[in-house]
Amino acid sequence: MGKSVLSSNMRNLDHSALCHVHSRPHASRDLVYHHHHHHDDALSPLLSFLPKPPDPADRQMAPASPPPPPPPHSPLPKRQKPNPASPSQEEAAPTAAAAASAMSSSAVTTTLTTTTQPALLVKKLSERAQLPTRGSAFAAGYDLYASRETVVPARGKVLVETDISMAVPEGTYGRIAPRSGLASKHMIDTGAGVIDADYRGQVKVLLFNHGEKDFEVKLGDRVAQLVLERIYTPEVVEVQELEESVRGAGGFGSTG
């Protein structure tokens, strides 16, 4: 009789303890073992079914979770952000522009150098001599100056000295032409005015006076002008016949 009462009381106690534990799912492990301590090993069969709390040591030794798998490869290329120009590249741009500008300037200089006309070389033979000059930027001729005084008689002629010698550029010759002012006002003309490229003597001007009065030439007067003209000097070849032309042998006013 006593054993049955004790067994009934133990079942009631175990059921009460089990209900107490399940009614507090978040109760600490210490509380559970507190009941176990008072009731000896009566609750051990029940406590064996309860999950044990994780051990801190086990928590530290737990392996890290594996990284997520990489995304599947996309056949489309990834967009890349434009790379801003570095300071060195920005500095190189003006340098390249400066180099291009320098090359252009060099090309212009080369062009000007190759197209520059050869110089007219002039030597003064006395202190009275003056270098030839042009009256304007687009004047065709160079004015020639008298180096001493002289007189051109009426209906006569005279050689006027200039006290200069020159070397005209190769491929040209110097033609001494009259000045329009002397021709229109005083009827003064020039003649025999060819200066060859290999002539190195003094340049003299042959003046003709077609007027009725003597013409006086003073020191430093402009008496003529020098015009440089290009020439072509081909080789002379003798032939038996010449090609016929429309004009033929007509000359001396034959064309009117």
XYZ file of N, CA and C in Angstrom:
768
model
N 0.826 -1.192 0.000
C 0.000 0.000 0.000
C 0.850 1.226 0.000
N 1.927 1.212 0.826
C 2.818 2.373 0.876
C 3.541 2.565 -0.427
N 3.962 1.485 -1.135
C 4.678 1.613 -2.400
C 3.780 2.188 -3.450
N 2.522 1.780 -3.512
C 1.626 2.321 -4.534
C 1.387 3.791 -4.350
N 1.270 4.216 -3.084
C 1.093 5.666 -2.828
C 2.310 6.423 -3.245
N 3.506 5.877 -2.941
C 4.758 6.558 -3.319
C 4.891 6.633 -4.825
N 4.551 5.565 -5.527
C 4.644 5.579 -6.990
C 3.686 6.575 -7.572
N 2.473 6.647 -7.004
C 1.503 7.635 -7.506
C 1.990 9.035 -7.290
N 2.584 9.289 -6.132
C 3.117 10.644 -5.860
C 4.259 10.987 -6.805
N 5.105 10.036 -7.110
C 6.240 10.297 -8.005
C 5.742 10.599 -9.410
N 4.706 9.872 -9.873
C 4.183 10.165 -11.210
C 3.603 11.564 -11.264
N 2.864 11.920 -10.169
C 2.318 13.279 -10.138
C 3.419 14.321 -10.132
N 4.487 14.021 -9.367
C 5.608 14.982 -9.303
C 6.307 15.081 -10.646
N 6.529 13.945 -11.325
C 7.196 13.989 -12.632
C 6.341 14.726 -13.641
N 5.015 14.484 -13.613
C 4.136 15.198 -14.537
C 4.130 16.672 -14.263
N 4.153 17.056 -12.954
C 4.185 18.485 -12.600
C 5.475 19.121 -13.053
N 6.596 18.410 -12.843
C 7.891 18.979 -13.270
C 7.960 19.088 -14.773
N 7.431 18.079 -15.498
C 7.460 18.137 -16.952
C 6.629 19.281 -17.475
N 5.462 19.450 -16.902
C 4.614 20.586 -17.307
C 5.295 21.889 -16.996
N 5.968 21.952 -15.859
C 6.658 23.184 -15.483
C 7.770 23.512 -16.479
N 8.461 22.488 -16.914
C 9.568 22.735 -17.861
C 9.023 23.132 -19.213
N 7.992 22.437 -19.726
C 7.468 22.758 -21.056
C 6.717 24.064 -21.076
N 6.205 24.489 -19.930
C 5.527 25.791 -19.908
C 6.511 26.932 -19.983
N 7.781 26.707 -19.759
C 8.818 27.742 -19.843
C 9.897 27.265 -20.819
N 9.637 27.385 -22.131
C 10.607 26.863 -23.110
C 11.919 27.594 -23.074
N 11.920 28.799 -22.543
C 13.167 29.576 -22.529
C 13.821 29.520 -21.182
N 13.432 28.613 -20.340
C 14.064 28.541 -19.011
C 15.487 28.098 -19.150
N 16.306 28.554 -18.273
C 17.736 28.233 -18.321
C 17.970 26.818 -17.862
N 19.161 26.355 -18.253
C 19.548 24.997 -17.883
C 19.707 24.859 -16.372
N 20.110 25.911 -15.708
C 20.290 25.854 -14.247
C 18.975 25.550 -13.541
N 17.875 26.164 -14.088
C 16.583 25.924 -13.455
C 16.184 24.461 -13.585
N 16.443 23.870 -14.747
C 16.085 22.462 -14.932
C 16.866 21.570 -13.996
N 18.117 21.827 -13.915
C 18.930 21.005 -13.009
C 18.639 21.309 -11.554
N 18.019 22.430 -11.251
C 17.598 22.725 -9.877
C 16.517 21.742 -9.452
N 15.553 21.474 -10.346
C 14.534 20.474 -10.025
C 15.146 19.101 -9.914
N 16.083 18.817 -10.783
C 16.731 17.508 -10.744
C 17.482 17.306 -9.437
N 18.029 18.374 -8.894
C 18.774 18.273 -7.637
C 17.850 17.935 -6.471
N 16.652 18.491 -6.456
C 15.743 18.249 -5.329
C 15.070 16.902 -5.417
N 14.930 16.408 -6.638
C 14.210 15.142 -6.788
C 15.140 14.011 -7.164
N 16.400 14.208 -6.907
C 17.431 13.191 -7.181
C 17.400 12.835 -8.654
N 17.276 11.587 -8.963
C 17.325 11.143 -10.364
C 15.943 10.825 -10.900
N 14.919 11.323 -10.239
C 13.570 10.994 -10.692
C 13.256 11.577 -12.051
N 13.829 12.796 -12.390
C 13.518 13.461 -13.663
C 14.537 13.168 -14.744
N 15.548 12.393 -14.478
C 16.589 12.146 -15.490
C 16.032 11.535 -16.764
N 15.046 10.582 -16.690
C 14.506 10.078 -17.966
C 13.842 11.157 -18.777
N 13.203 12.125 -18.124
C 12.548 13.213 -18.862
C 13.549 14.214 -19.403
N 14.566 14.541 -18.614
C 15.544 15.558 -19.034
C 16.403 15.075 -20.188
N 16.488 13.768 -20.336
C 17.319 13.267 -21.438
C 16.732 13.615 -22.796
N 15.388 13.871 -22.818
C 14.753 14.234 -24.090
C 14.853 15.721 -24.408
N 15.299 16.554 -23.468
C 15.388 18.003 -23.694
C 16.688 18.341 -24.420
N 16.650 19.325 -25.372
C 17.903 19.718 -26.075
C 18.815 20.459 -25.136
N 20.091 20.130 -25.222
C 21.075 20.818 -24.393
C 21.471 22.139 -25.054
N 21.735 23.160 -24.258
C 22.191 24.459 -24.830
C 23.570 24.298 -25.447
N 23.871 25.075 -26.466
C 25.189 24.947 -27.125
C 26.300 25.347 -26.191
N 27.385 24.611 -26.283
C 28.563 24.891 -25.469
C 29.344 26.035 -26.120
N 29.781 27.059 -25.347
C 30.592 28.161 -25.940
C 31.822 27.649 -26.639
N 32.448 26.612 -26.107
C 33.651 26.074 -26.761
C 33.303 25.501 -28.130
N 32.155 24.769 -28.196
C 31.731 24.233 -29.481
C 31.390 25.333 -30.463
N 30.838 26.436 -29.924
C 30.491 27.565 -30.793
C 31.731 28.170 -31.431
N 32.835 28.250 -30.681
C 34.064 28.825 -31.223
C 34.709 27.887 -32.229
N 34.586 26.585 -32.022
C 35.236 25.622 -32.909
C 34.389 25.295 -34.128
N 33.164 25.817 -34.188
C 32.284 25.485 -35.308
C 32.874 26.033 -36.600
N 32.881 25.246 -37.662
C 33.458 25.740 -38.932
C 32.592 26.842 -39.532
N 33.277 27.758 -40.192
C 32.558 28.874 -40.824
C 31.732 28.353 -41.977
N 30.642 29.037 -42.215
C 29.758 28.625 -43.300
C 30.453 28.874 -44.630
N 30.273 27.988 -45.579
C 30.956 28.175 -46.879
C 30.429 29.416 -47.591
N 31.308 30.099 -48.404
C 30.853 31.301 -49.135
C 29.810 30.937 -50.166
N 28.967 31.891 -50.502
C 27.937 31.612 -51.516
C 28.579 31.339 -52.863
N 27.960 30.510 -53.658
C 28.539 30.204 -54.984
C 28.552 31.445 -55.864
N 29.562 31.582 -56.741
C 29.622 32.759 -57.630
C 28.463 32.758 -58.606
N 28.071 33.953 -59.070
C 26.975 34.030 -60.051
C 27.389 33.384 -61.357
N 26.427 32.884 -62.094
C 26.760 32.260 -63.388
C 27.408 33.260 -64.324
N 28.338 32.763 -65.145
C 29.073 33.626 -66.072
C 28.129 34.189 -67.133
N 28.221 35.492 -67.355
C 27.368 36.140 -68.349
C 28.143 36.292 -69.649
N 27.522 35.963 -70.784
C 28.241 36.133 -72.068
C 28.441 37.581 -72.456
N 27.691 38.501 -71.843
C 27.813 39.913 -72.189
C 29.003 40.517 -71.471
N 29.760 41.388 -72.133
C 30.906 42.020 -71.456
C 30.433 42.998 -70.399
N 31.231 43.107 -69.374
C 30.905 44.041 -68.305
C 31.194 45.466 -68.741
N 30.357 46.358 -68.272
C 30.583 47.769 -68.542
C 31.741 48.282 -67.697
N 32.614 48.990 -68.330
C 33.745 49.568 -67.620
C 33.597 51.074 -67.580
N 33.871 51.603 -66.427
C 33.795 53.051 -66.279
C 34.942 53.705 -67.040
N 34.677 54.841 -67.678
C 35.771 55.515 -68.398
C 36.875 55.903 -67.436
N 38.090 55.614 -67.877
C 39.256 55.920 -67.050
C 39.637 57.372 -67.251
N 39.500 58.199 -66.236
C 39.870 59.613 -66.416
C 41.347 59.742 -66.741
N 41.641 60.732 -67.575
C 43.027 60.934 -67.981
C 43.878 61.296 -66.785
N 44.999 60.642 -66.715
C 45.926 60.919 -65.625
C 46.608 62.257 -65.860
N 47.204 62.867 -64.836
C 47.896 64.151 -65.028
C 48.976 64.078 -66.085
N 49.663 62.922 -66.159
C 50.719 62.821 -67.160
C 50.143 62.860 -68.569
N 48.944 62.209 -68.761
C 48.320 62.246 -70.080
C 47.841 63.643 -70.406
N 47.289 64.342 -69.413
C 46.819 65.699 -69.667
C 47.984 66.615 -70.017
N 49.137 66.362 -69.398
C 50.287 67.183 -69.725
C 50.852 66.815 -71.089
N 50.664 65.535 -71.483
C 51.215 65.113 -72.764
C 50.451 65.717 -73.928
N 49.133 65.996 -73.734
C 48.338 66.546 -74.826
C 48.874 67.894 -75.302
N 49.101 68.895 -74.390
C 49.681 70.147 -74.864
C 51.041 69.942 -75.501
N 51.796 68.958 -74.977
C 53.107 68.704 -75.547
C 52.977 68.224 -76.983
N 52.011 67.311 -77.216
C 51.792 66.840 -78.581
C 51.321 67.978 -79.474
N 50.405 68.830 -78.926
C 49.942 69.975 -79.708
C 51.095 70.919 -80.015
N 51.964 71.153 -79.010
C 53.117 72.023 -79.227
C 54.052 71.432 -80.265
N 54.222 70.074 -80.231
C 55.090 69.431 -81.216
C 54.521 69.582 -82.618
N 53.162 69.404 -82.723
C 52.535 69.571 -84.032
C 52.687 70.994 -84.534
N 52.510 71.985 -83.608
C 52.675 73.386 -83.989
C 54.090 73.668 -84.446
N 55.084 73.078 -83.735
C 56.482 73.282 -84.115
C 56.770 72.697 -85.486
N 56.182 71.496 -85.771
C 56.387 70.886 -87.079
C 55.778 71.741 -88.176
N 54.575 72.308 -87.897
C 53.935 73.169 -88.886
C 54.774 74.403 -89.155
N 55.313 75.034 -88.076
C 56.157 76.211 -88.238
C 57.404 75.868 -89.026
N 57.962 74.679 -88.754
C 59.156 74.250 -89.477
C 58.865 74.073 -90.957
N 57.662 73.496 -91.259
C 57.300 73.306 -92.661
C 57.154 74.642 -93.372
N 56.515 75.629 -92.680
C 56.361 76.953 -93.280
C 57.715 77.581 -93.521
N 58.616 77.462 -92.524
C 59.945 78.035 -92.664
C 60.684 77.395 -93.824
N 60.563 76.074 -93.949
C 61.222 75.379 -95.044
C 60.680 75.835 -96.385
N 59.342 76.008 -96.459
C 58.742 76.455 -97.709
C 59.230 77.840 -98.085
N 59.264 78.733 -97.077
C 59.729 80.082 -97.358
C 61.189 80.080 -97.768
N 61.984 79.218 -97.155
C 63.400 79.174 -97.479
C 63.623 78.680 -98.898
N 62.865 77.640 -99.284
C 63.056 77.076 -100.613
C 62.506 77.986 -101.703
N 61.528 78.834 -101.389
C 60.945 79.706 -102.398
C 61.549 81.108 -102.373
N 62.477 81.376 -101.470
C 63.096 82.695 -101.417
C 63.933 82.920 -102.669
N 63.777 84.108 -103.281
C 64.511 84.418 -104.504
C 65.977 84.687 -104.182
N 66.862 84.334 -105.101
C 68.278 84.634 -104.882
C 68.510 86.141 -104.860
N 69.561 86.532 -104.201
C 69.843 87.956 -104.009
C 70.555 88.555 -105.221
N 70.370 89.845 -105.384
C 71.118 90.626 -106.365
C 72.350 91.188 -105.657
N 73.524 90.742 -106.059
C 74.770 91.133 -105.401
C 75.314 92.404 -106.052
N 75.554 93.437 -105.226
C 76.007 94.733 -105.723
C 77.238 95.171 -104.946
N 78.235 95.685 -105.666
C 79.466 96.183 -105.055
C 79.631 97.668 -105.381
N 79.905 98.469 -104.336
C 80.178 99.892 -104.533
C 81.643 100.071 -104.939
N 81.849 100.882 -105.973
C 83.204 101.140 -106.459
C 83.761 102.457 -105.954
N 82.939 103.287 -105.331
C 83.397 104.557 -104.762
C 82.431 104.985 -103.675
N 82.812 106.027 -102.950
C 81.940 106.546 -101.899
C 80.729 107.261 -102.477
N 80.805 107.636 -103.739
C 79.686 108.346 -104.362
C 78.588 107.388 -104.841
N 78.869 106.137 -104.833
C 77.916 105.155 -105.350
C 76.753 104.959 -104.379
N 75.601 104.670 -104.954
C 74.396 104.343 -104.169
C 73.838 103.001 -104.656
N 73.363 102.231 -103.703
C 72.777 100.942 -104.051
C 71.453 101.140 -104.774
N 71.106 100.270 -105.703
C 69.809 100.364 -106.379
C 68.664 100.217 -105.378
N 67.583 100.932 -105.612
C 66.412 100.886 -104.727
C 65.149 100.775 -105.567
N 64.058 100.342 -104.877
C 62.748 100.291 -105.526
C 61.844 101.346 -104.911
N 61.028 101.966 -105.753
C 60.169 103.033 -105.277
C 58.968 102.546 -104.484
N 58.562 101.276 -104.635
C 57.426 100.723 -103.904
C 57.632 99.221 -103.756
N 56.746 98.615 -102.953
C 56.896 97.189 -102.666
C 56.710 96.333 -103.908
N 55.907 96.786 -104.868
C 55.626 95.987 -106.057
C 56.247 96.582 -107.316
N 57.199 97.470 -107.151
C 57.883 98.045 -108.308
C 58.705 96.968 -109.005
N 58.663 96.952 -110.323
C 59.379 95.926 -111.089
C 60.858 96.238 -111.216
N 61.222 97.510 -111.239
C 62.616 97.880 -111.487
C 63.292 98.509 -110.279
N 64.638 98.467 -110.296
C 65.486 99.096 -109.280
C 66.057 100.383 -109.876
N 65.878 101.495 -109.173
C 66.401 102.771 -109.658
C 67.923 102.779 -109.585
N 68.559 103.317 -110.659
C 70.010 103.466 -110.728
C 70.353 104.941 -110.584
N 71.427 105.246 -109.809
C 71.784 106.619 -109.458
C 73.105 107.016 -110.133
N 73.137 108.267 -110.582
C 74.363 108.809 -111.195
C 75.394 109.079 -110.116
N 76.661 108.715 -110.363
C 77.722 108.903 -109.371
C 78.515 110.189 -109.603
N 78.247 110.899 -110.705
C 78.901 112.190 -110.967
C 78.016 113.003 -111.910
N 78.288 114.300 -111.941
C 77.494 115.208 -112.773
C 77.943 115.114 -114.233
N 76.967 115.287 -115.127
C 77.250 115.267 -116.561
C 76.110 115.960 -117.304
N 76.307 116.168 -118.613
C 75.293 116.812 -119.443
C 75.068 115.965 -120.694
N 73.786 115.737 -121.012
C 73.416 115.010 -122.223
C 73.005 116.074 -123.248
N 73.795 116.234 -124.317
C 73.489 117.304 -125.270
C 72.188 117.027 -126.034
N 71.586 118.084 -126.524
C 70.370 117.947 -127.321
C 70.670 117.098 -128.547
N 69.783 116.218 -128.882
C 69.906 115.305 -130.003
C 71.193 114.477 -129.916
N 71.661 114.278 -128.687
C 72.896 113.518 -128.520
C 72.722 112.404 -127.483
N 73.865 111.882 -127.071
C 73.864 110.770 -126.116
C 75.103 110.894 -125.245
N 75.073 110.158 -124.080
C 76.203 110.142 -123.162
C 76.104 108.919 -122.250
N 77.289 108.404 -121.808
C 77.331 107.308 -120.830
C 77.388 107.911 -119.432
N 76.416 107.574 -118.602
C 76.349 108.063 -117.225
C 76.880 106.961 -116.303
N 77.889 107.322 -115.475
C 78.487 106.337 -114.574
C 77.647 106.186 -113.300
N 77.694 104.981 -112.755
C 76.982 104.686 -111.500
C 77.934 104.241 -110.389
N 79.167 103.868 -110.734
C 80.176 103.394 -109.777
C 79.695 102.170 -108.972
N 78.951 101.302 -109.618
C 78.577 100.015 -108.990
C 78.819 98.905 -110.000
N 79.114 97.726 -109.484
C 79.154 96.505 -110.290
C 78.249 95.487 -109.606
N 77.808 94.516 -110.359
C 76.819 93.587 -109.785
C 76.933 92.205 -110.397
N 76.280 91.256 -109.733
C 76.128 89.889 -110.232
C 74.651 89.552 -110.138
N 74.000 89.485 -111.300
C 72.569 89.177 -111.307
C 72.384 87.685 -111.054
N 71.235 87.269 -110.532
C 71.009 85.845 -110.247
C 71.122 84.999 -111.510
N 71.558 83.762 -111.317
C 71.686 82.845 -112.441
C 70.313 82.580 -113.050
N 70.283 82.548 -114.366
C 69.024 82.344 -115.072
C 68.308 83.646 -115.378
N 68.934 84.785 -115.067
C 68.337 86.092 -115.355
C 69.381 86.980 -116.046
N 68.907 88.097 -116.535
C 69.800 89.157 -117.013
C 69.219 90.485 -116.569
N 70.037 91.513 -116.532
C 69.578 92.837 -116.142
C 69.317 93.701 -117.360
N 68.097 94.220 -117.430
C 67.748 95.115 -118.537
C 67.619 96.531 -118.001
N 68.370 97.458 -118.618
C 68.309 98.857 -118.207
C 67.204 99.531 -119.019
N 66.180 99.994 -118.305
C 65.001 100.576 -118.945
C 64.903 102.056 -118.575
N 64.247 102.874 -119.442
C 64.100 104.303 -119.141
C 63.113 104.542 -118.007
N 63.260 105.673 -117.358
C 62.303 106.093 -116.344
C 61.214 106.892 -117.050
N 59.968 106.621 -116.669
C 58.840 107.229 -117.370
C 58.836 108.746 -117.225
N 59.257 109.234 -116.058
C 59.249 110.681 -115.844
C 60.233 111.403 -116.750
N 61.445 110.869 -116.927
C 62.434 111.501 -117.806
C 61.993 111.429 -119.261
N 61.357 110.301 -119.622
C 60.939 110.151 -121.015
C 59.817 111.118 -121.359
N 58.829 111.277 -120.479
C 57.670 112.113 -120.786
C 57.975 113.601 -120.650
N 58.863 113.985 -119.744
C 59.119 115.404 -119.490
C 60.307 115.943 -120.280
N 61.330 115.099 -120.500
C 62.570 115.614 -121.101
C 62.993 114.823 -122.335
N 62.194 113.842 -122.758
C 62.491 113.042 -123.941
C 63.841 112.326 -123.812
N 64.125 111.837 -122.589
C 65.352 111.098 -122.309
C 65.036 109.604 -122.369
N 65.825 108.880 -123.178
C 65.631 107.439 -123.361
C 66.949 106.722 -123.068
N 66.861 105.404 -122.940
C 68.050 104.597 -122.679
C 68.281 103.644 -123.840
N 69.499 103.161 -123.967
C 69.811 102.201 -125.025
C 70.927 101.262 -124.571
N 71.069 100.153 -125.332
C 72.126 99.163 -125.076
C 72.116 98.740 -123.614
N 70.957 98.366 -123.141
C 70.833 98.104 -121.710
C 70.708 96.652 -121.334
N 71.717 95.816 -121.611
C 71.707 94.403 -121.232
C 72.906 94.127 -120.328
N 72.643 93.596 -119.132
C 73.701 93.215 -118.190
C 73.658 91.700 -118.057
N 74.682 91.039 -118.572
C 74.743 89.579 -118.520
C 75.082 89.100 -117.112
N 74.738 87.831 -116.842
C 74.971 87.264 -115.512
C 76.454 87.139 -115.194
N 77.323 87.080 -116.215
C 78.756 86.947 -115.961
C 79.514 88.266 -116.093
N 78.789 89.373 -116.240
C 79.456 90.678 -116.340
C 79.742 91.212 -114.943
N 81.016 91.680 -114.717
C 81.418 92.181 -113.403
C 81.977 93.602 -113.476
N 81.869 94.255 -114.614
C 82.373 95.624 -114.727
C 81.371 96.634 -114.183
N 81.771 97.918 -114.249
C 80.891 98.995 -113.775
C 79.662 99.097 -114.675
N 78.534 99.309 -114.029
C 77.286 99.478 -114.757
C 77.198 100.936 -115.195
N 77.078 101.152 -116.516
C 76.924 102.494 -117.071
C 75.616 102.561 -117.848
N 75.029 103.746 -117.833
C 73.723 103.931 -118.457
C 73.911 104.823 -119.684
N 73.483 104.318 -120.855
C 73.549 105.093 -122.085
C 72.243 105.866 -122.241
N 72.336 107.200 -122.145
C 71.160 108.066 -122.252
C 71.150 108.757 -123.616
N 69.945 108.783 -124.227
C 69.720 109.488 -125.469
C 68.804 110.672 -125.180
N 69.204 111.838 -125.700
C 68.394 113.039 -125.532
C 67.742 113.353 -126.874
N 66.421 113.133 -126.957
C 65.695 113.383 -128.183
C 65.093 114.789 -128.192
N 65.408 115.572 -127.197
C 64.862 116.908 -127.117
C 65.750 117.938 -127.803
N 65.280 119.218 -127.785
C 65.984 120.321 -128.409
C 66.874 121.054 -127.410
N 66.894 120.643 -126.152
C 67.710 121.296 -125.130
C 68.634 120.274 -124.478
N 69.768 120.769 -123.996
C 70.666 119.899 -123.245
C 69.988 119.470 -121.935
N 70.352 118.272 -121.537
C 69.779 117.757 -120.277
C 70.905 117.598 -119.265
N 70.755 118.236 -118.112
C 71.779 118.217 -117.070
C 71.499 117.087 -116.072
N 72.537 116.310 -115.784
C 72.453 115.207 -114.817
C 73.255 115.599 -113.591
N 72.656 115.539 -112.415
C 73.332 115.890 -111.167
C 73.710 114.626 -110.386
N 74.643 114.794 -109.413
C 75.068 113.677 -108.575
C 73.875 113.149 -107.765
N 73.657 111.855 -107.854
C 72.573 111.228 -107.100
C 71.243 111.212 -107.807
N 71.175 111.749 -109.052
C 69.923 111.686 -109.804
C 69.626 110.238 -110.234
N 68.344 109.910 -110.284
C 67.925 108.607 -110.794
C 67.830 108.723 -112.315
N 68.668 107.996 -113.003
C 68.782 108.160 -114.447
C 68.149 107.013 -115.232
N 67.915 105.860 -114.599
C 67.336 104.708 -115.302
C 66.855 103.707 -114.248
N 66.292 102.596 -114.704
C 65.889 101.528 -113.782
C 66.349 100.172 -114.315
N 66.712 99.305 -113.377
C 67.208 97.974 -113.705
C 66.093 96.961 -113.475
N 65.742 96.202 -114.505
C 64.711 95.169 -114.416
C 65.373 93.813 -114.648
N 65.177 92.893 -113.710
C 65.714 91.536 -113.837
C 64.684 90.658 -114.533
N 65.103 90.005 -115.622
C 64.204 89.163 -116.393
C 64.800 87.764 -116.523
N 63.932 86.758 -116.451
C 64.376 85.380 -116.614
C 64.625 85.095 -118.097
N 65.597 84.247 -118.335
C 65.942 83.906 -119.712
C 66.063 82.394 -119.844
N 65.979 81.913 -121.080
C 66.161 80.501 -121.384
C 67.211 80.419 -122.481
N 68.243 79.676 -122.247
C 69.358 79.596 -123.193
C 69.523 78.162 -123.683
N 68.686 77.719 -124.616
C 68.798 76.343 -125.125
C 69.983 76.192 -126.082
N 70.292 74.949 -126.345
C 71.367 74.644 -127.295
C 70.889 74.931 -128.718
N 71.790 75.461 -129.559
C 71.467 75.767 -130.953
C 71.673 74.516 -131.797
N 70.624 74.124 -132.512
C 70.666 72.936 -133.365
C 70.295 73.344 -134.794
N 71.155 73.015 -135.756
C 70.883 73.328 -137.163
C 69.939 72.282 -137.757
N 68.935 72.755 -138.492
C 67.983 71.865 -139.162
C 67.872 72.271 -140.626
N 67.353 71.360 -141.458
C 67.186 71.631 -142.889
C 65.852 72.298 -143.194
N 64.842 71.988 -142.423
C 63.518 72.552 -142.651
C 62.904 72.956 -141.316
N 62.024 73.940 -141.365
C 61.271 74.384 -140.193
C 59.791 74.105 -140.411
N 59.071 73.888 -139.348
C 57.637 73.627 -139.438
C 56.920 74.876 -139.927
N 56.009 74.675 -140.850
C 55.258 75.799 -141.398
C 54.320 76.384 -140.352
N 54.030 77.683 -140.470
C 53.120 78.378 -139.565
C 52.142 79.206 -140.379
N 51.113 79.708 -139.737
C 50.105 80.517 -140.426
C 50.714 81.821 -140.912
N 51.557 82.424 -140.098
C 52.154 83.706 -140.464
C 53.215 83.540 -141.550
N 53.975 82.486 -141.454
C 55.008 82.265 -142.473
C 56.137 83.274 -142.363
N 56.542 83.847 -143.487
C 57.680 84.774 -143.545
C 57.245 86.227 -143.473
N 55.997 86.481 -143.217
C 55.533 87.858 -143.191
C 56.108 88.627 -142.008
N 56.539 89.865 -142.256
C 57.106 90.698 -141.208
C 57.078 92.154 -141.603
N 57.581 93.007 -140.736
C 57.684 94.439 -140.989
C 56.327 95.038 -141.350
N 55.357 94.775 -140.491
C 54.042 95.359 -140.686
C 53.105 94.535 -141.518
N 53.468 93.291 -141.787
C 52.614 92.459 -142.631
C 51.291 92.099 -141.955
N 51.255 92.158 -140.611
C 50.014 91.821 -139.906
C 49.155 93.052 -139.661
N 49.574 94.202 -140.215
C 48.785 95.404 -140.046
C 49.400 96.333 -139.081
